[in-house]
Coordinates of C-alpha atoms in Angstrom, one line a residue:
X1 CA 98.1 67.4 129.4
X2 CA 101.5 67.5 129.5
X3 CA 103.6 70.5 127.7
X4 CA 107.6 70.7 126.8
X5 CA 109.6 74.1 126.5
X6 CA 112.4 73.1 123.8
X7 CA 114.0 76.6 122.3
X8 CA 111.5 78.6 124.1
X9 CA 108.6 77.5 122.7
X10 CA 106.2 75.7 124.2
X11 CA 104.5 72.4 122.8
X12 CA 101.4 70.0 124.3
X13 CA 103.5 66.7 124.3
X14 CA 99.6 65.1 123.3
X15 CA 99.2 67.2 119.7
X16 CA 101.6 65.0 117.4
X17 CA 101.2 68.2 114.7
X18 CA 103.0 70.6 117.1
X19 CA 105.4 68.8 118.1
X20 CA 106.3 67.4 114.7
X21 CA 106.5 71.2 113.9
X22 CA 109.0 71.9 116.7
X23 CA 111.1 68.7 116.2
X24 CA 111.1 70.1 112.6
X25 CA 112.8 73.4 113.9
X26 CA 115.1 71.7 115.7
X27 CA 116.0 69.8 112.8
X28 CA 116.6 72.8 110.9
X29 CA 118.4 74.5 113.9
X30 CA 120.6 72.0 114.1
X31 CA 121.5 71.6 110.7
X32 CA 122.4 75.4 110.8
X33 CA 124.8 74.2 113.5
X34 CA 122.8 75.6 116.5
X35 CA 121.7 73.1 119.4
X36 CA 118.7 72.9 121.7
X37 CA 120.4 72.4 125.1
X38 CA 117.8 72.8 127.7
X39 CA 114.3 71.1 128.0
X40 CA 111.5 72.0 130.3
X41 CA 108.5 69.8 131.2
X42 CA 105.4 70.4 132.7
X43 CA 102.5 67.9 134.0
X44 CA 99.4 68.4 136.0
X45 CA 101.9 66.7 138.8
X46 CA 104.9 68.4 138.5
X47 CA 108.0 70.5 136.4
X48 CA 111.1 68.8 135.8
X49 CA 113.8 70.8 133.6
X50 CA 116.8 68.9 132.0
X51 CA 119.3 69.2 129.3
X52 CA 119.0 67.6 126.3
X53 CA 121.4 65.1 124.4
X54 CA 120.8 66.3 120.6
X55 CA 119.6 63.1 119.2
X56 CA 121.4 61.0 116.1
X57 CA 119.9 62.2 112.9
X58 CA 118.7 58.7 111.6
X59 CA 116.6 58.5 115.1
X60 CA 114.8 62.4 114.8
X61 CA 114.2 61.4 111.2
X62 CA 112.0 58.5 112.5
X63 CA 110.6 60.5 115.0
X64 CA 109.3 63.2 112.7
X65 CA 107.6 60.3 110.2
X66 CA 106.3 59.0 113.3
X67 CA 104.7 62.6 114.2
X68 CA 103.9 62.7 110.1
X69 CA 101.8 60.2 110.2
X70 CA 99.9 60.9 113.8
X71 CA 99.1 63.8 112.3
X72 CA 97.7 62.9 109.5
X73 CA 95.2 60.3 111.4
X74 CA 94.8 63.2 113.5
X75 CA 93.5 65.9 110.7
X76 CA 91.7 62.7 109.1
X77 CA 94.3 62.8 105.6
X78 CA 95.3 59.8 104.4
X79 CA 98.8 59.3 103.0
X80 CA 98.6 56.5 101.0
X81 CA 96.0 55.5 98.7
X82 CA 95.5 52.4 96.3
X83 CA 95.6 52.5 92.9
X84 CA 92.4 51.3 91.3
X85 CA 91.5 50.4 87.9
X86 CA 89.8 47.6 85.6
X87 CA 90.6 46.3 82.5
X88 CA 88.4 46.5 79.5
X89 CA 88.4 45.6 75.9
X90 CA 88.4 47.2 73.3
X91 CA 84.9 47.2 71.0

């Protein structure tokens, strides 16, 4: 199980609904003009702390519909569904 500080908070790097909430706050964050500047990881092996690049906003809005949909698989939703129908006629 690996686990990421970003902000201060804490996130298991395998749960796609946390961390689509966190990249969401720092999405938010950094449209209020505040950055995330320091990351810390944590595996089983190992701790590793860096600082963070903020990322292009096309490529976190990719991310976070990436993490969308993992978490929808994950909860068992599904986000699209077909339209179905039949014709008839009239009597």
């Amino acid at each position: 199980m690996a686990e990421a500080t970003i902000g201060g908070q804490t996130v298991d790097l395998d749960d796609p609904c946390a961390l689509y909430q966190l990249l969401y706050t720092a999405k938010l964050q950094r449209l209020a003009g505040e950055q995330v500047s320091e990351v810390e990881l944590r595996t089983p092996v190992g701790q590793r702390r860096m600082v963070s690049v903020p990322a292009a906003a096309a490529e976190l809005d990719a991310e976070l519909r990436r993490l969308s949909r993992e978490c929808e698989r994950k909860l068992g939703r599904r986000s699209r569904y077909a339209i179905c129908g039949r014709m008839t006629r009239p009597y």
